[in-house]
Every structure is written in C-alpha cells, then in structure tokens.
Coordinates of C-alpha atoms in Angstrom, one line a residue:
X824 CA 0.0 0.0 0.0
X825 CA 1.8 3.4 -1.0
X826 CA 1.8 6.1 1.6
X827 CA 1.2 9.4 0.6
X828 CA 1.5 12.1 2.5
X829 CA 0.6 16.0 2.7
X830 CA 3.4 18.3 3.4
X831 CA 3.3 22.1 3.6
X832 CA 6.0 24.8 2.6
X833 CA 6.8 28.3 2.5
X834 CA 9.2 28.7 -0.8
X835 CA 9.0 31.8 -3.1
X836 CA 7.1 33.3 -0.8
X837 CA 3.9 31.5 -0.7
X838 CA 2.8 28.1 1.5
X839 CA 3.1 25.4 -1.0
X840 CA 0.8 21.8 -0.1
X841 CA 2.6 19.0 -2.1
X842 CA 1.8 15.5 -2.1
X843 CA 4.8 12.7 -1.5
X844 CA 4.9 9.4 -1.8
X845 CA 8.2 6.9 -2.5
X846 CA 12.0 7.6 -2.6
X847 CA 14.5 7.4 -5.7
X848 CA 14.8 9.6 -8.1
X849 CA 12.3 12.8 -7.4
X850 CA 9.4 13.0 -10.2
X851 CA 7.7 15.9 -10.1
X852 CA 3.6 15.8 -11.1
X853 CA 1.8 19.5 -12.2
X854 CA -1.9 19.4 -12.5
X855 CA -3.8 21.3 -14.7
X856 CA -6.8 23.1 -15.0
X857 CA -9.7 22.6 -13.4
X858 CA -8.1 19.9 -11.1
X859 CA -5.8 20.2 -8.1
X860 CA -2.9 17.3 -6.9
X861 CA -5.9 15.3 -6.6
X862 CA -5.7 15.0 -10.2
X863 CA -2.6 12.3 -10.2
X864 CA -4.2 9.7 -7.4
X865 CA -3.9 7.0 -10.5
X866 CA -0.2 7.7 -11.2
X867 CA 1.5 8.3 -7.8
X868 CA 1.1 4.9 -6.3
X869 CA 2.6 3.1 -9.6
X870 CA 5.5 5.7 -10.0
X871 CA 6.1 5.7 -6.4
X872 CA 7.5 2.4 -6.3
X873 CA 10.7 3.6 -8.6
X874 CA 10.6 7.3 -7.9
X875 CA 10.3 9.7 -5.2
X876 CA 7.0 11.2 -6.4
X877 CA 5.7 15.1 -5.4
X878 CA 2.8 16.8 -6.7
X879 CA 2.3 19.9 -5.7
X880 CA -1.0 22.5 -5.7
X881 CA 0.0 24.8 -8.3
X882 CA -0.3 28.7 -7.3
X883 CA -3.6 29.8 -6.5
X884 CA -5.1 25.8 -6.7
X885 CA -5.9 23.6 -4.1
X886 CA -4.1 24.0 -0.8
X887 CA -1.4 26.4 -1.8
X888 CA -1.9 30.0 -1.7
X889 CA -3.8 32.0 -3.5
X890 CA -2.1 35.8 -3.8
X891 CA -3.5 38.4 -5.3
X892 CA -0.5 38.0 -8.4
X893 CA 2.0 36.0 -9.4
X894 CA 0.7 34.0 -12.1
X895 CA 2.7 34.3 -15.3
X896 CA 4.9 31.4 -15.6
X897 CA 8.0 32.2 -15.2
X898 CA 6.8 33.3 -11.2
X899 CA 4.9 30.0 -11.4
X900 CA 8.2 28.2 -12.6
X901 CA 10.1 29.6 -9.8
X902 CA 8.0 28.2 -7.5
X903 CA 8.6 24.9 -8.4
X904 CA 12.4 25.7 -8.0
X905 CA 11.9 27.3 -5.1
X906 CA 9.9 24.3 -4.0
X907 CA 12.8 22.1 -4.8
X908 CA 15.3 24.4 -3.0
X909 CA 13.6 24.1 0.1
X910 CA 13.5 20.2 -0.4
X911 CA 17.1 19.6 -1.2
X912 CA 16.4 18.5 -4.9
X913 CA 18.9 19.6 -7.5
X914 CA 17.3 17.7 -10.9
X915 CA 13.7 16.1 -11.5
X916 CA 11.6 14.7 -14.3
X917 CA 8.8 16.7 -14.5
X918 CA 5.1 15.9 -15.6
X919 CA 2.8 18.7 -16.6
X920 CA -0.7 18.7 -17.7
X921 CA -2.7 21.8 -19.3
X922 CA -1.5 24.9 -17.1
X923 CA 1.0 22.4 -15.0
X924 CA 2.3 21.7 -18.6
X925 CA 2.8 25.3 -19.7
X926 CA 4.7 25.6 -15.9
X927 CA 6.6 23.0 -17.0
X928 CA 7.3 24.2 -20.4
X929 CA 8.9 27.4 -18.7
X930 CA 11.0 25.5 -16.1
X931 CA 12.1 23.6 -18.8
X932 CA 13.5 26.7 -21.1
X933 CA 14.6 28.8 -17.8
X934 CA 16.0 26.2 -15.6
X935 CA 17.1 23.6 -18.3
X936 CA 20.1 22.3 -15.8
X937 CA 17.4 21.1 -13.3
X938 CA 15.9 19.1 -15.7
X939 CA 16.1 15.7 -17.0
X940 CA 13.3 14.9 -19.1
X941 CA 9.8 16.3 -19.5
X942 CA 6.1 15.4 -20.1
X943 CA 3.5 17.5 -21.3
X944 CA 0.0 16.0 -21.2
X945 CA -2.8 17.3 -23.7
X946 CA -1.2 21.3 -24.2
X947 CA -0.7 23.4 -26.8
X948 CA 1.4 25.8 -26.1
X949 CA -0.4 29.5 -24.9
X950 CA 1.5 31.7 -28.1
X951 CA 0.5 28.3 -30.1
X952 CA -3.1 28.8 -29.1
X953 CA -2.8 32.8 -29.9
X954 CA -0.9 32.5 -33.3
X955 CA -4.0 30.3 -34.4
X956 CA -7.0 31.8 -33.0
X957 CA -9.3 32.1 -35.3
X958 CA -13.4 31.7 -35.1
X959 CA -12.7 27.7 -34.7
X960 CA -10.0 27.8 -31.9
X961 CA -12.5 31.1 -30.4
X962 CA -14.7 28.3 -30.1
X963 CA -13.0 25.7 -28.2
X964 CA -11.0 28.2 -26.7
X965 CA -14.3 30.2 -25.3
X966 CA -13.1 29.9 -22.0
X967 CA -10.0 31.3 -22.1
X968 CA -11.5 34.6 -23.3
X969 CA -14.4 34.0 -20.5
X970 CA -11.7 33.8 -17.9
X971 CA -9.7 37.1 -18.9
X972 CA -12.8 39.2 -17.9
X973 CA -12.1 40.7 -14.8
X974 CA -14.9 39.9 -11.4
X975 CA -17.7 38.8 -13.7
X976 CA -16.4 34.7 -13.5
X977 CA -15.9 34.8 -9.9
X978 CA -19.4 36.3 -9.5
X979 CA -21.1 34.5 -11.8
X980 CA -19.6 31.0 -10.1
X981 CA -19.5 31.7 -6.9
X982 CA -22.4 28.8 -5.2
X983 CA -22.6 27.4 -8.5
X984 CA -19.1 25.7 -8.9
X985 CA -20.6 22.0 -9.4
X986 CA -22.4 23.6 -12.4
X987 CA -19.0 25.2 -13.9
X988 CA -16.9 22.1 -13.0
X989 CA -19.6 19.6 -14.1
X990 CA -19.6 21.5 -17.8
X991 CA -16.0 21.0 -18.0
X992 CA -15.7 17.4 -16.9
X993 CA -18.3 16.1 -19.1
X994 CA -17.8 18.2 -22.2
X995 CA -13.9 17.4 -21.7
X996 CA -14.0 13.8 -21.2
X997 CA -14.2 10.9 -23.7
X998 CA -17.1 9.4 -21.1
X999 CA -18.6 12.2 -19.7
X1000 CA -19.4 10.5 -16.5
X1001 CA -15.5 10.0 -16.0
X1002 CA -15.4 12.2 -13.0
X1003 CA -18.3 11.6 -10.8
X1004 CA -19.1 10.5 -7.5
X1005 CA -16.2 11.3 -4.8
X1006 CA -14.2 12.3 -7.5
X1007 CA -15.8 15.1 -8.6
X1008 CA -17.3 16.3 -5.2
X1009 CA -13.4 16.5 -4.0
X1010 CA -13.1 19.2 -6.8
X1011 CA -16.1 21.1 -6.2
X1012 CA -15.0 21.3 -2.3
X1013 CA -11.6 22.4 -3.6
X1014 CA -12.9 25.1 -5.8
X1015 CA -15.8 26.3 -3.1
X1016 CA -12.6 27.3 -1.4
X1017 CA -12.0 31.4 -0.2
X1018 CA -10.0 32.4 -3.5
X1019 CA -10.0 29.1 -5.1
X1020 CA -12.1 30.3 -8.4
X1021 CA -10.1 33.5 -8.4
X1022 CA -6.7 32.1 -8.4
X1023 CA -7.9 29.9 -11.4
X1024 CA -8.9 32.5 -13.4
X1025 CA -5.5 34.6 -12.2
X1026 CA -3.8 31.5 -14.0
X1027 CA -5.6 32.4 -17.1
X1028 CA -5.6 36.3 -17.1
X1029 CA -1.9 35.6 -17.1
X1030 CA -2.1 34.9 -21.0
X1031 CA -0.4 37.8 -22.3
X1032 CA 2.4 37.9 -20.2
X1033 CA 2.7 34.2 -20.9
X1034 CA 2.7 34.9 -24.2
X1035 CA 5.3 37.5 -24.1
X1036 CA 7.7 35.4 -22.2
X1037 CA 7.4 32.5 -24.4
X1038 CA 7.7 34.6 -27.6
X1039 CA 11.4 36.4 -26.2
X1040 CA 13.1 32.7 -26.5
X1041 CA 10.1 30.9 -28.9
X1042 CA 13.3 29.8 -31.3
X1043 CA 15.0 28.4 -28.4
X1044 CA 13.9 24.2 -28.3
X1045 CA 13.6 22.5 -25.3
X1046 CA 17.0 20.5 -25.1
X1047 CA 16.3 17.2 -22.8
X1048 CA 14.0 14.3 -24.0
X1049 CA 10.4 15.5 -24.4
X1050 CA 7.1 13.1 -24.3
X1051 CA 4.3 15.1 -25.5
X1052 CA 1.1 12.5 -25.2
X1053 CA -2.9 14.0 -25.6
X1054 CA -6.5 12.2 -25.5
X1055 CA -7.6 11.3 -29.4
X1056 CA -11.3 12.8 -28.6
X1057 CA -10.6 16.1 -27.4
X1058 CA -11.7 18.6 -29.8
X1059 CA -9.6 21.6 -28.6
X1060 CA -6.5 19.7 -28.4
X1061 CA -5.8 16.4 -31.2
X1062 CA -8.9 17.4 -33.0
X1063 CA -7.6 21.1 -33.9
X1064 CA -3.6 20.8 -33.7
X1065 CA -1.6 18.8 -35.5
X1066 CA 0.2 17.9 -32.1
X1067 CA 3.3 16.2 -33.4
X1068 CA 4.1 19.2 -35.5
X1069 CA 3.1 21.7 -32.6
X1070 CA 5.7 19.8 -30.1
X1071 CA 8.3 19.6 -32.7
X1072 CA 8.4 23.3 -32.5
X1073 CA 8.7 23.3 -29.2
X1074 CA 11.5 20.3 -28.6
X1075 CA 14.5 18.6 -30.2
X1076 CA 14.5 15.2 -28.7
X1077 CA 10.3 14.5 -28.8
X1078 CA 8.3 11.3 -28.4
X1079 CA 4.5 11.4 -29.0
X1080 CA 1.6 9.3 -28.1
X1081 CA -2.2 10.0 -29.0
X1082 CA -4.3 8.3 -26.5
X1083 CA -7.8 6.8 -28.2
X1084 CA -11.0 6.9 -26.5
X1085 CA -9.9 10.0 -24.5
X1086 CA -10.4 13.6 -24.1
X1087 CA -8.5 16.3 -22.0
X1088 CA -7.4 14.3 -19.1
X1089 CA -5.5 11.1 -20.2
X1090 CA -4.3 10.4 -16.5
X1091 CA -7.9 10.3 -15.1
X1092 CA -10.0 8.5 -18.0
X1093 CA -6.9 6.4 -19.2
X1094 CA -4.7 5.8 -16.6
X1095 CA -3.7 2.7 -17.0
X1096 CA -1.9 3.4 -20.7
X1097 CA -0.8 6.8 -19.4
X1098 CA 1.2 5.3 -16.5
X1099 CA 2.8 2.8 -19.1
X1100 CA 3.9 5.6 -21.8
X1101 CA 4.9 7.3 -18.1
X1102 CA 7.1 4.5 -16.8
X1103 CA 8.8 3.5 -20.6
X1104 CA 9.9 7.4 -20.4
X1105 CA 11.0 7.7 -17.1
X1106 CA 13.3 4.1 -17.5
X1107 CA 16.6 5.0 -17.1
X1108 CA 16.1 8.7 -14.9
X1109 CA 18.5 8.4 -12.5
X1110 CA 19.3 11.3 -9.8

C-alpha cells in the first residue's frame, strides 16, 4: 500500500501543499486546470515504487496559496524551483498537464540544468493557441477569453461551482461521466474554497504575459528528452492541432503518443496506458 502524504511549505514566498509518496529519483507531477494534486491519485502509487514522487498544488489551486499575483509562468516556474530548494532536490523529471504543462514548459527553457526529461500532457502551447485563433479555436477556446474578464467569472460561479466544473468534466471527457461520485465532489470542495475560483482564473488572465515570455526565447527548443502524449477525442487539443508538429516546435529530442477513447485528461479517463507511456519514459532517470 503506497503512503502518501501531505506536506506544507513556505518557498517563493507562498505556502506550498505537495503530495509525497516513495523515494529514488524525485518525479515531479503538475496538474492542470480545473483539477488540483488530486488530479494524479492513479499515477503516484505506480510511479512511487521507482521514484520519489511530489505533486504539488500549483499557485492559486488547491491547498497552496492564493495571492493576489503571481501567475505568469515564469513566477509559477520559480515556485517549483523554489519548492525544490527548500527540499534539497537539485534535478527532477517533471510531468505537466494543461496549465501544469505550460509551468513545466517554462522550467524547462529557464532552468534547463534542473531538468532531466519532461512530459506535457494534452497542451498546446499559450502563443500556439494565440498564433491560431481564429473563429474555430475562439470556439474551443471560449473559456480562455471568458476567464480574462475581470470579477464577472468569480461572481457568476461563486455557489454554483458544481455547475461550472460539471460543464468542463463532461464536455472534456471521452465518457462524460469519467469524474463523478467522490471524485468530482473532491473538486467542487476544492474550488468552493475562499479564492480558489479567483486564483484559477489569475492563471488564465496571465495569457499575455505568458505569451510575451514565451515569444522572447520561442526559437529556443527544449533540449532534454520530451514526451508530449494528448486524448484522441478532445476537440480543442488532437482534433484542432496537428500535435506532433506543434511539439516539434517546441523540442528537439520528442516522443508522442495519441491516446484513443480520451479527451483532455488522459491520467484520469486512461490511466492505466498513461502510467505505461509514463514508466517506458521515465526508464533509465537516474538522480
């Protein structure tokens, strides 16, 4: 039976919650959007028998603070090293999905020392997303502009969070009952949290900063081996972007994987192919 356990930290100036579980070499797990460390319950007890395995609450998510600002990347990516200061942890493989995967993406181009290899789970990059936007990507993108408006979301959410979250978890699933039950009620507790909606939309009104920063070194490829793996089904993602071509942009040394009968969140509704593709990339990751 793995043991995880919740640990609290002041790096970078914020209290950080992580999840631990295992020893070895550390593997580092970065949710997405609208999730929290909850997120990677199917993947930390398999990794955890090879790796020292932390997930933390990203900025503004889940247990960690929530300030006020803070949320372009490059702040968000100096958590994480800030994190790992604090922890003793020189290198790490990383795992990022959605927003964890654009944190990820930045560690990986400002910090590339610290890392070893990288996975990014159903992303396209944010400048990706701009550079295309047109009436199609408007469309599956809707809630990226519906996020940018300042108050409106917060107010419009605020006692209703099951409604938002329940939107997003069926329309983004593959089997729209994929989170339910416990599952999904952990979420809604999460988000019902003072500041919790707010911090998630301060993730997202960080585009254009986002953008800016990853435009200053957008010729500049991520160096160390990259796995860039997506759900087949999701029709903002595999259905709009040629994703091989998108990630070849963005890395030199790049594996892919399309994952069938799957939408946005490949670790929840196909774990059991996503730990695989994770434990073939992580072979031979030693600290």
């Amino acid at each position: 039976m793995t043991s995880i356990t919740h640990h609290t930290i002041r790096a970078n100036g914020i209290r950080q919650h992580y999840l631990e579980a295992g020893s070895g070499p550390p593997v580092v797990l970065l949710h997405g959007f609208p999730e929290t460390s909850y997120a990677w319950r199917y993947q930390i007890p398999p990794l955890s028998r090879q790796y020292r395995v932390i997930a933390p609450d990203l900025r503004g998510y889940g247990e960690t603070d929530k300030p006020v600002s803070g949320y372009d990347k490059r702040t968000m990516a100096q958590d994480l090293v800030a994190l790992l200061d604090a922890l003793g942890i020189d290198r790490i493989a990383l795992v990022g999905h959605d927003r964890g995967a654009r944190v990820a993406t930045r560690f990986a181009k400002d910090h590339p020392g610290r890392l070893d290899r990288l996975v990014v789970m159903d992303n396209v990059p944010t400048r990706i997303v701009a550079r295309s936007m047109n009436a199609q990507v408007a469309r599956a993108y809707w809630f990226f502009l519906f996020h940018l408006v300042p108050d409106l979301p917060e107010a419009l959410i605020a006692g209703r969070e099951d409604i938002w979250l329940r939107h997003f978890f069926s329309d983004w699933c593959f089997n729209p009952h994929a989170i339910s039950g416990a599952d999904f009620d952990a979420y809604v507790a999460a988000y019902k949290a003072p500041g919790a909606v707010r911090g998630a939309m301060a993730d997202y009104r960080a585009n254009q900063e986002d953008t800016a920063q990853d435009l200053v070194d957008a010729d500049v490829k991520i160096s160390c081996p990259v796995l860039s793996l997506w759900g087949a089904d999701f029709g903002a993602v595999g259905k709009t972007f040629d994703m091989a071509a998108v990630w070849a942009e963005m890395a030199s040394d790049l594996r892919t994987a399309a994952i069938p009968r799957c939408g946005h969140l490949p670790h929840e509704e196909q774990p059991e192919e996503v730990n695989q593709l994770l434990l073939d990339f992580l072979a031979g990751w030693e600290k």
